[in-house]
CSV table of N, CA, C and O in Angstrom, one decimal:
chain,number,residue,atom,x,y,z
J,685,GLN,N,-50.0,-66.5,-2.4
J,685,GLN,CA,-50.9,-65.7,-3.2
J,685,GLN,C,-51.1,-64.2,-2.4
J,685,GLN,O,-50.2,-64.3,-1.1
J,686,VAL,N,-51.6,-63.2,-2.9
J,686,VAL,CA,-51.4,-62.0,-2.3
J,686,VAL,C,-52.8,-61.9,-1.5
J,686,VAL,O,-53.9,-62.2,-1.9
J,687,GLN,N,-52.5,-61.8,-0.1
J,687,GLN,CA,-53.7,-61.8,0.9
J,687,GLN,C,-54.1,-60.2,1.1
J,687,GLN,O,-55.1,-60.0,1.4
J,688,LEU,N,-53.0,-59.2,1.1
J,688,LEU,CA,-53.4,-58.0,1.6
J,688,LEU,C,-52.9,-57.2,0.2
J,688,LEU,O,-52.0,-57.0,-0.2
J,689,VAL,N,-53.9,-56.2,-0.1
J,689,VAL,CA,-53.4,-55.1,-1.2
J,689,VAL,C,-53.5,-53.8,-0.7
J,689,VAL,O,-54.8,-53.4,-0.2
J,690,GLU,N,-52.9,-52.9,-0.8
J,690,GLU,CA,-53.1,-51.6,-0.5
J,690,GLU,C,-53.1,-50.8,-1.5
J,690,GLU,O,-52.8,-51.2,-2.7
J,691,SER,N,-53.9,-49.9,-1.3
J,691,SER,CA,-54.1,-48.8,-2.4
J,691,SER,C,-54.4,-47.5,-1.9
J,691,SER,O,-54.3,-47.0,-0.8
J,692,GLY,N,-54.2,-46.4,-2.8
J,692,GLY,CA,-54.6,-44.9,-2.2
J,692,GLY,C,-53.3,-44.1,-2.2
J,692,GLY,O,-53.4,-43.0,-2.0
J,693,GLY,N,-52.2,-44.7,-2.5
J,693,GLY,CA,-50.9,-44.0,-2.5
J,693,GLY,C,-50.8,-43.2,-4.0
J,693,GLY,O,-51.8,-43.4,-4.9
J,694,GLY,N,-49.8,-42.2,-3.8
J,694,GLY,CA,-49.6,-41.3,-5.2
J,694,GLY,C,-48.7,-40.1,-4.8
J,694,GLY,O,-48.3,-40.1,-3.5
J,695,LEU,N,-48.9,-39.3,-5.6
J,695,LEU,CA,-48.1,-38.1,-5.4
J,695,LEU,C,-49.2,-37.1,-4.9
J,695,LEU,O,-50.1,-36.8,-5.6
J,696,VAL,N,-48.8,-36.3,-3.8
J,696,VAL,CA,-49.8,-35.5,-3.1
J,696,VAL,C,-49.0,-34.3,-2.7
J,696,VAL,O,-47.7,-34.3,-2.7
J,697,GLN,N,-49.6,-33.1,-2.4
J,697,GLN,CA,-49.2,-31.9,-1.9
J,697,GLN,C,-49.2,-32.0,-0.5
J,697,GLN,O,-50.0,-32.5,0.2
J,698,ALA,N,-48.0,-31.3,0.1
J,698,ALA,CA,-47.9,-31.3,1.7
J,698,ALA,C,-49.3,-30.5,2.3
J,698,ALA,O,-49.8,-29.5,1.6
J,699,GLY,N,-49.8,-31.0,3.2
J,699,GLY,CA,-51.0,-30.5,3.8
J,699,GLY,C,-52.5,-31.2,3.2
J,699,GLY,O,-53.4,-31.1,4.0
J,700,ASP,N,-52.1,-31.8,2.3
J,700,ASP,CA,-52.9,-32.8,2.0
J,700,ASP,C,-53.8,-33.8,2.7
J,700,ASP,O,-53.1,-34.2,3.7
J,701,PHE,N,-55.0,-34.2,2.6
J,701,PHE,CA,-55.3,-35.3,3.1
J,701,PHE,C,-55.3,-36.6,2.4
J,701,PHE,O,-55.6,-36.6,1.2
J,702,LEU,N,-54.9,-37.4,3.0
J,702,LEU,CA,-54.6,-38.8,2.1
J,702,LEU,C,-55.3,-39.9,3.0
J,702,LEU,O,-55.2,-40.0,4.2
J,703,ARG,N,-56.2,-40.9,2.1
J,703,ARG,CA,-56.6,-42.4,2.7
J,703,ARG,C,-56.2,-43.2,2.1
J,703,ARG,O,-56.5,-43.5,0.9
J,704,LEU,N,-55.4,-44.4,2.7
J,704,LEU,CA,-55.0,-45.4,2.4
J,704,LEU,C,-56.0,-46.7,2.5
J,704,LEU,O,-56.4,-46.7,3.8
J,705,SER,N,-56.1,-47.6,1.7
J,705,SER,CA,-57.0,-48.9,2.2
J,705,SER,C,-55.8,-49.9,1.9
J,705,SER,O,-55.1,-50.1,1.0
J,706,CYS,N,-56.3,-50.8,2.6
J,706,CYS,CA,-55.9,-52.3,2.6
J,706,CYS,C,-56.7,-53.4,2.7
J,706,CYS,O,-57.7,-53.2,3.7
J,707,THR,N,-57.1,-54.1,1.4
J,707,THR,CA,-58.3,-55.0,1.3
J,707,THR,C,-57.6,-56.4,1.6
J,707,THR,O,-56.7,-56.7,0.9
J,708,ALA,N,-58.2,-57.3,2.1
J,708,ALA,CA,-57.7,-58.7,2.4
J,708,ALA,C,-58.7,-59.5,1.6
J,708,ALA,O,-59.9,-59.4,1.3
J,709,SER,N,-58.1,-60.6,0.8
J,709,SER,CA,-58.4,-61.2,-0.1
J,709,SER,C,-59.3,-62.3,0.7
J,709,SER,O,-60.1,-63.1,0.3
J,710,ARG,N,-58.8,-62.8,2.1
J,710,ARG,CA,-59.4,-63.6,2.9
J,710,ARG,C,-60.0,-62.8,4.2
J,710,ARG,O,-59.5,-62.2,4.8
J,711,PRO,N,-61.4,-62.8,4.0
J,711,PRO,CA,-62.2,-61.9,5.3
J,711,PRO,C,-61.5,-62.2,6.7
J,711,PRO,O,-61.4,-61.1,7.3
J,712,SER,N,-61.1,-63.3,6.8
J,712,SER,CA,-60.8,-63.7,8.4
J,712,SER,C,-59.3,-62.8,8.5
J,712,SER,O,-59.0,-62.8,10.0
J,713,LEU,N,-58.7,-62.7,7.8
J,713,LEU,CA,-57.4,-61.8,7.9
J,713,LEU,C,-57.7,-60.4,8.5
J,713,LEU,O,-56.7,-59.8,9.3
J,714,ILE,N,-58.8,-60.1,8.2
J,714,ILE,CA,-59.3,-58.6,8.6
J,714,ILE,C,-59.9,-58.9,10.2
J,714,ILE,O,-59.8,-58.2,11.0
J,715,SER,N,-61.2,-59.6,10.0
J,715,SER,CA,-62.0,-59.7,11.1
J,715,SER,C,-61.3,-60.6,12.5
J,715,SER,O,-61.8,-60.2,13.6
J,716,ASN,N,-60.4,-61.4,12.2
J,716,ASN,CA,-59.7,-62.0,13.3
J,716,ASN,C,-58.3,-61.7,13.6
J,716,ASN,O,-57.8,-62.6,14.5
J,717,TYR,N,-57.7,-60.9,12.9
J,717,TYR,CA,-56.1,-60.4,12.8
J,717,TYR,C,-56.1,-58.8,13.5
J,717,TYR,O,-57.2,-58.3,13.2
J,718,ALA,N,-55.1,-58.6,14.5
J,718,ALA,CA,-54.6,-57.3,14.4
J,718,ALA,C,-54.3,-57.1,13.2
J,718,ALA,O,-53.4,-57.3,12.3
J,719,MET,N,-54.4,-55.5,12.5
J,719,MET,CA,-53.8,-55.1,11.8
J,719,MET,C,-53.1,-54.0,11.8
J,719,MET,O,-53.4,-53.1,12.6
J,720,GLY,N,-52.0,-53.9,11.0
J,720,GLY,CA,-50.9,-52.6,11.2
J,720,GLY,C,-50.5,-52.1,10.0
J,720,GLY,O,-50.5,-52.8,8.9
J,721,TRP,N,-50.0,-51.0,10.0
J,721,TRP,CA,-49.5,-50.2,9.0
J,721,TRP,C,-48.1,-50.0,9.4
J,721,TRP,O,-47.8,-49.4,10.3
J,722,PHE,N,-47.0,-50.0,8.4
J,722,PHE,CA,-45.7,-49.7,8.4
J,722,PHE,C,-45.3,-48.8,7.1
J,722,PHE,O,-46.2,-48.6,6.4
J,723,ARG,N,-44.2,-48.2,7.2
J,723,ARG,CA,-43.8,-47.3,6.1
J,723,ARG,C,-42.2,-47.7,6.1
J,723,ARG,O,-41.5,-47.6,7.3
J,724,GLN,N,-41.6,-47.3,4.9
J,724,GLN,CA,-40.3,-47.3,4.8
J,724,GLN,C,-40.1,-46.2,3.7
J,724,GLN,O,-40.3,-46.2,2.6
J,725,ALA,N,-39.2,-45.2,4.4
J,725,ALA,CA,-38.6,-44.3,3.4
J,725,ALA,C,-37.2,-44.8,2.6
J,725,ALA,O,-36.5,-45.6,3.2
J,726,ALA,N,-36.9,-44.1,1.8
J,726,ALA,CA,-35.9,-44.5,0.9
J,726,ALA,C,-34.5,-44.2,1.9
J,726,ALA,O,-34.4,-43.4,2.5
J,727,GLY,N,-33.9,-45.4,1.8
J,727,GLY,CA,-32.6,-45.5,2.5
J,727,GLY,C,-32.7,-45.5,4.3
J,727,GLY,O,-31.7,-45.4,4.8
J,728,LYS,N,-34.0,-45.6,4.4
J,728,LYS,CA,-34.3,-46.0,5.7
J,728,LYS,C,-34.9,-47.3,6.1
J,728,LYS,O,-35.4,-47.9,5.5
J,729,GLU,N,-35.0,-47.7,7.5
J,729,GLU,CA,-35.5,-48.8,7.8
J,729,GLU,C,-37.0,-48.7,8.1
J,729,GLU,O,-37.4,-47.6,8.2
J,730,ARG,N,-37.6,-49.8,8.0
J,730,ARG,CA,-38.9,-49.8,8.0
J,730,ARG,C,-39.5,-49.6,9.5
J,730,ARG,O,-38.8,-50.0,10.7
J,731,GLU,N,-40.4,-48.8,9.6
J,731,GLU,CA,-41.0,-48.2,10.7
J,731,GLU,C,-42.6,-48.4,11.0
J,731,GLU,O,-43.4,-48.4,10.0
J,732,PHE,N,-42.8,-48.8,12.2
J,732,PHE,CA,-44.0,-48.9,12.6
J,732,PHE,C,-45.0,-47.6,12.3
J,732,PHE,O,-44.6,-46.5,13.0
J,733,VAL,N,-46.1,-47.5,12.0
J,733,VAL,CA,-46.9,-46.5,11.9
J,733,VAL,C,-48.2,-46.5,13.0
J,733,VAL,O,-48.5,-45.7,13.8
J,734,ALA,N,-49.2,-47.6,12.8
J,734,ALA,CA,-50.3,-47.6,13.4
J,734,ALA,C,-50.7,-49.1,13.5
J,734,ALA,O,-50.5,-49.7,12.7
J,735,ALA,N,-51.6,-49.5,14.4
J,735,ALA,CA,-52.1,-50.9,14.4
J,735,ALA,C,-53.6,-50.7,15.3
J,735,ALA,O,-53.8,-49.9,16.0
J,736,ILE,N,-54.5,-51.8,14.9
J,736,ILE,CA,-55.7,-51.8,15.3
J,736,ILE,C,-56.0,-53.1,15.8
J,736,ILE,O,-55.8,-54.1,14.8
J,737,ASN,N,-56.8,-53.5,16.6
J,737,ASN,CA,-56.9,-55.0,17.0
J,737,ASN,C,-58.1,-55.5,16.2
J,737,ASN,O,-58.9,-54.6,15.3
J,738,TRP,N,-58.5,-56.9,16.5
J,738,TRP,CA,-59.5,-57.5,15.7
J,738,TRP,C,-61.1,-56.7,15.7
J,738,TRP,O,-61.7,-56.8,15.0
J,739,SER,N,-61.3,-56.0,16.8
J,739,SER,CA,-62.6,-55.6,17.0
J,739,SER,C,-62.6,-53.9,17.0
J,739,SER,O,-63.7,-53.4,16.9
J,740,GLY,N,-61.5,-53.5,16.8
J,740,GLY,CA,-61.3,-51.9,16.4
J,740,GLY,C,-61.3,-51.3,17.8
J,740,GLY,O,-61.3,-49.9,18.0
J,741,SER,N,-61.2,-52.2,18.9
J,741,SER,CA,-61.2,-51.3,20.4
J,741,SER,C,-60.2,-50.7,21.1
J,741,SER,O,-60.2,-50.1,22.0
J,742,SER,N,-59.1,-51.2,20.4
J,742,SER,CA,-57.7,-51.0,20.9
J,742,SER,C,-56.8,-50.4,19.5
J,742,SER,O,-56.7,-51.0,18.5
J,743,VAL,N,-56.2,-49.3,19.7
J,743,VAL,CA,-55.4,-48.9,18.6
J,743,VAL,C,-54.0,-48.4,19.1
J,743,VAL,O,-53.8,-47.9,20.3
J,744,LEU,N,-53.1,-48.4,18.3
J,744,LEU,CA,-51.5,-48.0,18.8
J,744,LEU,C,-51.0,-47.3,17.7
J,744,LEU,O,-51.2,-47.6,16.5
J,745,TYR,N,-50.6,-46.0,17.9
J,745,TYR,CA,-49.9,-45.4,17.3
J,745,TYR,C,-48.2,-44.9,17.3
J,745,TYR,O,-47.9,-45.0,18.8
J,746,ALA,N,-47.4,-44.9,16.2
J,746,ALA,CA,-46.2,-44.5,16.7
J,746,ALA,C,-46.3,-43.0,17.2
J,746,ALA,O,-47.0,-42.3,16.7
J,747,ASP,N,-45.2,-42.7,17.8
J,747,ASP,CA,-45.0,-41.2,18.5
J,747,ASP,C,-44.7,-40.4,17.3
J,747,ASP,O,-45.4,-39.2,17.4
J,748,SER,N,-44.2,-40.8,16.2
J,748,SER,CA,-44.0,-39.9,15.2
J,748,SER,C,-45.1,-39.7,14.4
J,748,SER,O,-45.0,-38.5,13.7
J,749,VAL,N,-46.3,-40.2,14.5
J,749,VAL,CA,-47.5,-40.1,13.4
J,749,VAL,C,-48.6,-39.6,14.2
J,749,VAL,O,-49.4,-39.3,13.9
J,750,LYS,N,-48.6,-40.0,15.7
J,750,LYS,CA,-49.5,-39.6,16.6
J,750,LYS,C,-49.9,-38.3,16.5
J,750,LYS,O,-49.6,-37.3,16.4
J,751,GLY,N,-51.4,-38.1,16.4
J,751,GLY,CA,-52.2,-36.7,16.1
J,751,GLY,C,-52.4,-36.4,14.7
J,751,GLY,O,-53.3,-35.4,14.4
J,752,ARG,N,-51.9,-37.0,13.7
J,752,ARG,CA,-52.0,-36.8,12.4
J,752,ARG,C,-52.7,-37.8,11.7
J,752,ARG,O,-53.3,-37.8,10.4
J,753,PHE,N,-52.2,-39.1,12.5
J,753,PHE,CA,-52.8,-40.1,11.3
J,753,PHE,C,-53.8,-41.0,12.4
J,753,PHE,O,-53.9,-41.1,13.5
J,754,THR,N,-54.8,-41.8,11.5
J,754,THR,CA,-55.9,-42.5,12.0
J,754,THR,C,-56.1,-43.7,11.4
J,754,THR,O,-56.0,-43.9,10.4
J,755,ILE,N,-56.1,-44.8,12.2
J,755,ILE,CA,-56.3,-46.0,11.9
J,755,ILE,C,-57.7,-46.6,12.0
J,755,ILE,O,-58.2,-46.0,13.2
J,756,ALA,N,-58.2,-47.1,10.9
J,756,ALA,CA,-59.7,-47.7,11.2
J,756,ALA,C,-60.0,-48.9,10.5
J,756,ALA,O,-59.3,-49.3,9.5
J,757,ARG,N,-60.9,-49.8,11.0
J,757,ARG,CA,-61.2,-51.0,10.1
J,757,ARG,C,-62.8,-51.1,9.6
J,757,ARG,O,-63.4,-50.4,10.4
J,758,ASP,N,-62.9,-51.7,8.8
J,758,ASP,CA,-64.4,-52.0,8.1
J,758,ASP,C,-64.3,-53.5,7.8
J,758,ASP,O,-64.0,-53.7,6.6
J,759,ASP,N,-64.6,-54.1,8.8
J,759,ASP,CA,-64.5,-55.7,8.4
J,759,ASP,C,-65.7,-56.2,7.5
J,759,ASP,O,-65.3,-57.2,6.9
J,760,ALA,N,-66.6,-55.5,7.3
J,760,ALA,CA,-67.8,-55.8,6.4
J,760,ALA,C,-67.2,-55.7,4.8
J,760,ALA,O,-67.5,-56.2,3.6
J,761,LYS,N,-66.3,-54.8,4.6
J,761,LYS,CA,-65.5,-54.3,3.3
J,761,LYS,C,-63.9,-55.0,3.5
J,761,LYS,O,-63.2,-54.9,2.6
J,762,ASN,N,-63.7,-55.9,4.7
J,762,ASN,CA,-62.5,-56.6,4.5
J,762,ASN,C,-61.2,-55.7,4.4
J,762,ASN,O,-60.2,-56.0,3.8
J,763,SER,N,-61.5,-54.5,5.0
J,763,SER,CA,-60.4,-53.5,4.7
J,763,SER,C,-60.2,-52.9,6.1
J,763,SER,O,-60.8,-52.7,7.1
J,764,VAL,N,-58.9,-52.2,6.1
J,764,VAL,CA,-58.3,-51.4,7.1
J,764,VAL,C,-57.8,-50.4,6.2
J,764,VAL,O,-57.4,-50.3,5.3
J,765,TYR,N,-57.8,-49.1,7.1
J,765,TYR,CA,-57.7,-47.5,6.6
J,765,TYR,C,-56.7,-47.0,7.4
J,765,TYR,O,-56.4,-46.9,8.4
J,766,LEU,N,-55.7,-46.4,6.6
J,766,LEU,CA,-54.8,-45.2,7.2
J,766,LEU,C,-55.4,-43.8,6.7
J,766,LEU,O,-55.2,-43.9,5.5
J,767,GLU,N,-55.5,-42.9,7.6
J,767,GLU,CA,-56.1,-41.5,7.2
J,767,GLU,C,-55.1,-40.6,7.8
J,767,GLU,O,-54.5,-40.8,8.9
J,768,VAL,N,-54.6,-39.6,6.9
J,768,VAL,CA,-53.7,-38.4,7.4
J,768,VAL,C,-54.3,-37.2,7.5
J,768,VAL,O,-54.8,-36.9,6.3
J,769,ASP,N,-54.4,-36.7,8.3
J,769,ASP,CA,-54.9,-35.0,8.4
J,769,ASP,C,-54.0,-34.2,7.7
J,769,ASP,O,-54.8,-33.3,7.0
J,770,SER,N,-52.8,-34.3,7.6
J,770,SER,CA,-52.0,-33.1,6.9
J,770,SER,C,-50.8,-33.9,6.7
J,770,SER,O,-50.0,-34.3,7.6
J,771,LEU,N,-50.4,-34.1,5.4
J,771,LEU,CA,-49.4,-34.8,4.9
J,771,LEU,C,-47.9,-33.9,5.0
J,771,LEU,O,-48.1,-32.5,4.6
J,772,LYS,N,-47.1,-34.5,5.4
J,772,LYS,CA,-45.9,-33.7,5.2
J,772,LYS,C,-44.9,-34.5,4.8
J,772,LYS,O,-44.7,-35.7,4.2
J,773,SER,N,-43.8,-33.6,4.3
J,773,SER,CA,-42.8,-34.3,3.2
J,773,SER,C,-41.9,-35.4,3.8
J,773,SER,O,-41.6,-36.4,3.2
J,774,GLU,N,-41.9,-35.6,5.0
J,774,GLU,CA,-41.4,-36.6,5.9
J,774,GLU,C,-42.3,-38.0,5.8
J,774,GLU,O,-41.8,-38.9,6.3
J,775,ASP,N,-43.6,-37.7,5.3
J,775,ASP,CA,-44.4,-38.9,5.3
J,775,ASP,C,-44.1,-39.8,4.1
J,775,ASP,O,-44.7,-40.7,3.8
J,776,THR,N,-43.4,-39.3,3.2
J,776,THR,CA,-42.9,-39.9,2.0
J,776,THR,C,-42.4,-41.2,2.1
J,776,THR,O,-41.2,-41.1,2.7
J,777,ALA,N,-42.9,-42.3,1.6
J,777,ALA,CA,-42.4,-43.6,1.9
J,777,ALA,C,-43.1,-44.4,1.1
J,777,ALA,O,-44.5,-44.2,0.7
J,778,VAL,N,-43.1,-45.8,1.3
J,778,VAL,CA,-43.8,-46.9,0.9
J,778,VAL,C,-44.6,-47.3,2.0
J,778,VAL,O,-43.8,-47.7,3.1
J,779,TYR,N,-45.8,-47.4,2.1
J,779,TYR,CA,-46.8,-48.1,3.1
J,779,TYR,C,-47.1,-49.2,2.8
J,779,TYR,O,-47.7,-49.6,1.7
J,780,TYR,N,-47.0,-50.1,3.9
J,780,TYR,CA,-47.6,-51.4,4.0
J,780,TYR,C,-48.4,-51.6,5.0
J,780,TYR,O,-48.4,-51.2,6.0
J,781,CYS,N,-49.5,-52.5,4.6
J,781,CYS,CA,-50.1,-53.3,5.8
J,781,CYS,C,-50.0,-54.5,6.0
J,781,CYS,O,-49.3,-55.2,5.1
J,782,ALA,N,-50.4,-54.9,7.3
J,782,ALA,CA,-49.8,-56.3,7.8
J,782,ALA,C,-51.0,-56.8,8.6
J,782,ALA,O,-51.6,-56.0,9.4
J,783,ALA,N,-51.0,-58.2,8.8
J,783,ALA,CA,-51.8,-58.8,9.8
J,783,ALA,C,-50.9,-59.5,10.6
J,783,ALA,O,-50.0,-60.3,10.1
J,784,THR,N,-51.6,-59.7,11.9
J,784,THR,CA,-50.8,-60.5,13.1
J,784,THR,C,-51.8,-61.2,13.7
J,784,THR,O,-52.7,-60.8,14.1
J,785,THR,N,-51.5,-62.6,14.1
J,785,THR,CA,-52.5,-63.2,14.9
J,785,THR,C,-52.4,-62.9,16.4
J,785,THR,O,-53.0,-63.2,17.3
J,786,LEU,N,-51.3,-62.1,16.8
J,786,LEU,CA,-50.7,-61.9,18.1
J,786,LEU,C,-52.0,-60.6,18.6
J,786,LEU,O,-51.9,-59.7,18.0
J,787,ARG,N,-52.4,-60.9,19.5
J,787,ARG,CA,-53.3,-59.9,20.3
J,787,ARG,C,-52.8,-58.8,21.1
J,787,ARG,O,-53.6,-58.0,21.7
J,788,ARG,N,-51.6,-59.1,21.6
J,788,ARG,CA,-51.1,-58.0,22.5
J,788,ARG,C,-50.6,-56.9,21.8
J,788,ARG,O,-49.6,-57.1,20.8
J,789,SER,N,-50.9,-55.7,22.3
J,789,SER,CA,-50.4,-54.6,21.5
J,789,SER,C,-49.0,-54.4,21.6
J,789,SER,O,-48.3,-53.5,21.2
J,790,GLN,N,-48.2,-55.0,22.7
J,790,GLN,CA,-46.8,-54.8,23.1
J,790,GLN,C,-46.0,-55.4,21.9
J,790,GLN,O,-45.0,-54.7,21.5
J,791,VAL,N,-46.6,-56.1,20.9
J,791,VAL,CA,-45.7,-56.6,19.8
J,791,VAL,C,-46.1,-55.9,18.5
J,791,VAL,O,-45.6,-56.1,17.4
J,792,TRP,N,-47.2,-55.2,18.4
J,792,TRP,CA,-47.8,-54.6,17.2
J,792,TRP,C,-46.7,-53.8,16.3
J,792,TRP,O,-46.7,-53.6,14.9
J,793,SER,N,-45.6,-53.4,17.1
J,793,SER,CA,-44.7,-52.3,16.4
J,793,SER,C,-43.8,-53.1,15.9
J,793,SER,O,-42.7,-52.6,15.2
J,794,LEU,N,-43.7,-54.3,16.1
J,794,LEU,CA,-42.6,-55.1,15.7
J,794,LEU,C,-42.8,-55.9,14.4
J,794,LEU,O,-43.8,-56.7,14.2
J,795,PRO,N,-42.2,-55.5,13.3
J,795,PRO,CA,-42.5,-56.0,11.8
J,795,PRO,C,-42.6,-57.7,12.0
J,795,PRO,O,-43.2,-58.4,11.2
J,796,HIS,N,-41.5,-58.2,12.5
J,796,HIS,CA,-41.3,-59.7,12.2
J,796,HIS,C,-42.5,-60.5,13.1
J,796,HIS,O,-42.7,-61.6,12.9
J,797,GLU,N,-43.6,-59.8,13.9
J,797,GLU,CA,-44.6,-60.4,14.4
J,797,GLU,C,-45.9,-60.5,13.7
J,797,GLU,O,-46.9,-61.1,14.1
J,798,TYR,N,-45.6,-59.9,12.3
J,798,TYR,CA,-46.8,-60.0,11.4
J,798,TYR,C,-46.4,-61.2,10.6
J,798,TYR,O,-45.5,-61.4,10.2
J,799,ASP,N,-47.6,-61.7,10.3
J,799,ASP,CA,-47.7,-62.9,9.5
J,799,ASP,C,-47.8,-62.9,8.0
J,799,ASP,O,-47.6,-63.5,7.1
J,800,TYR,N,-48.8,-61.8,7.6
J,800,TYR,CA,-48.8,-61.4,6.3
J,800,TYR,C,-48.6,-59.8,5.8
J,800,TYR,O,-49.1,-59.1,6.7
J,801,TRP,N,-48.4,-59.6,4.7
J,801,TRP,CA,-47.9,-58.3,4.4
J,801,TRP,C,-48.5,-58.0,2.7
J,801,TRP,O,-48.5,-59.1,2.1
J,802,GLY,N,-48.7,-56.7,2.8
J,802,GLY,CA,-49.1,-56.3,1.3
J,802,GLY,C,-47.9,-55.9,0.6
J,802,GLY,O,-46.5,-55.9,1.2
J,803,GLN,N,-48.0,-55.6,-0.7
J,803,GLN,CA,-46.7,-55.4,-1.3
J,803,GLN,C,-46.4,-53.8,-1.5
J,803,GLN,O,-45.4,-53.3,-2.0
J,804,GLY,N,-47.2,-53.0,-0.8
J,804,GLY,CA,-46.7,-51.6,-0.4
J,804,GLY,C,-47.6,-50.5,-1.5
J,804,GLY,O,-47.8,-51.0,-2.6
J,805,THR,N,-47.7,-49.7,-1.0
J,805,THR,CA,-48.2,-48.5,-1.8
J,805,THR,C,-47.3,-46.9,-1.5
J,805,THR,O,-47.3,-46.9,-0.4
J,806,GLN,N,-46.8,-46.7,-2.8
J,806,GLN,CA,-45.8,-45.6,-2.5
J,806,GLN,C,-46.5,-44.2,-2.4
J,806,GLN,O,-47.7,-43.9,-3.1
J,807,VAL,N,-46.2,-43.5,-1.4
J,807,VAL,CA,-47.0,-42.2,-1.0
J,807,VAL,C,-45.7,-41.1,-1.2
J,807,VAL,O,-44.6,-41.1,-0.5
J,808,THR,N,-46.0,-40.2,-2.0
J,808,THR,CA,-44.9,-39.1,-2.4
J,808,THR,C,-45.6,-37.9,-2.0
J,808,THR,O,-46.3,-37.4,-2.7
J,809,VAL,N,-44.8,-37.0,-0.9
J,809,VAL,CA,-45.4,-35.7,-0.8
J,809,VAL,C,-44.4,-34.7,-1.1
J,809,VAL,O,-43.3,-34.6,-0.8
J,810,SER,N,-45.0,-33.8,-1.8
J,810,SER,CA,-44.3,-32.8,-2.6
J,810,SER,C,-44.6,-31.4,-1.5
J,810,SER,O,-45.6,-31.3,-1.1
J,811,SER,N,-43.6,-30.7,-1.4
J,811,SER,CA,-43.8,-29.6,-0.6
J,811,SER,C,-44.4,-28.1,-1.7
J,811,SER,O,-44.3,-28.2,-2.6
């Protein structure tokens, strides 16, 4: 069954603000798990974007997105969000959210450490 569902992607203009949402069908996947965002551009490997711990007190960003991307969570809505202050063409990719039981931030950037994945939402940035 689908545990995580991403939404908010689409065709956007460079410089736009974008908010991606990831909603869990099972509340515990949000409230008791660290949540991460990954992206995969066409022809490229999947890369880590950002992650946030169960309480929201610890956040990790990839160097490539630091300063423009913000990850946040709202357990009351069973959701985690990824916000971008200014989109660039290089942000074009399929964005995935994922959940991991591992609480150490050292592993959050590793895709294979995540237990649950959404199906992804396409973000296409035009210049």
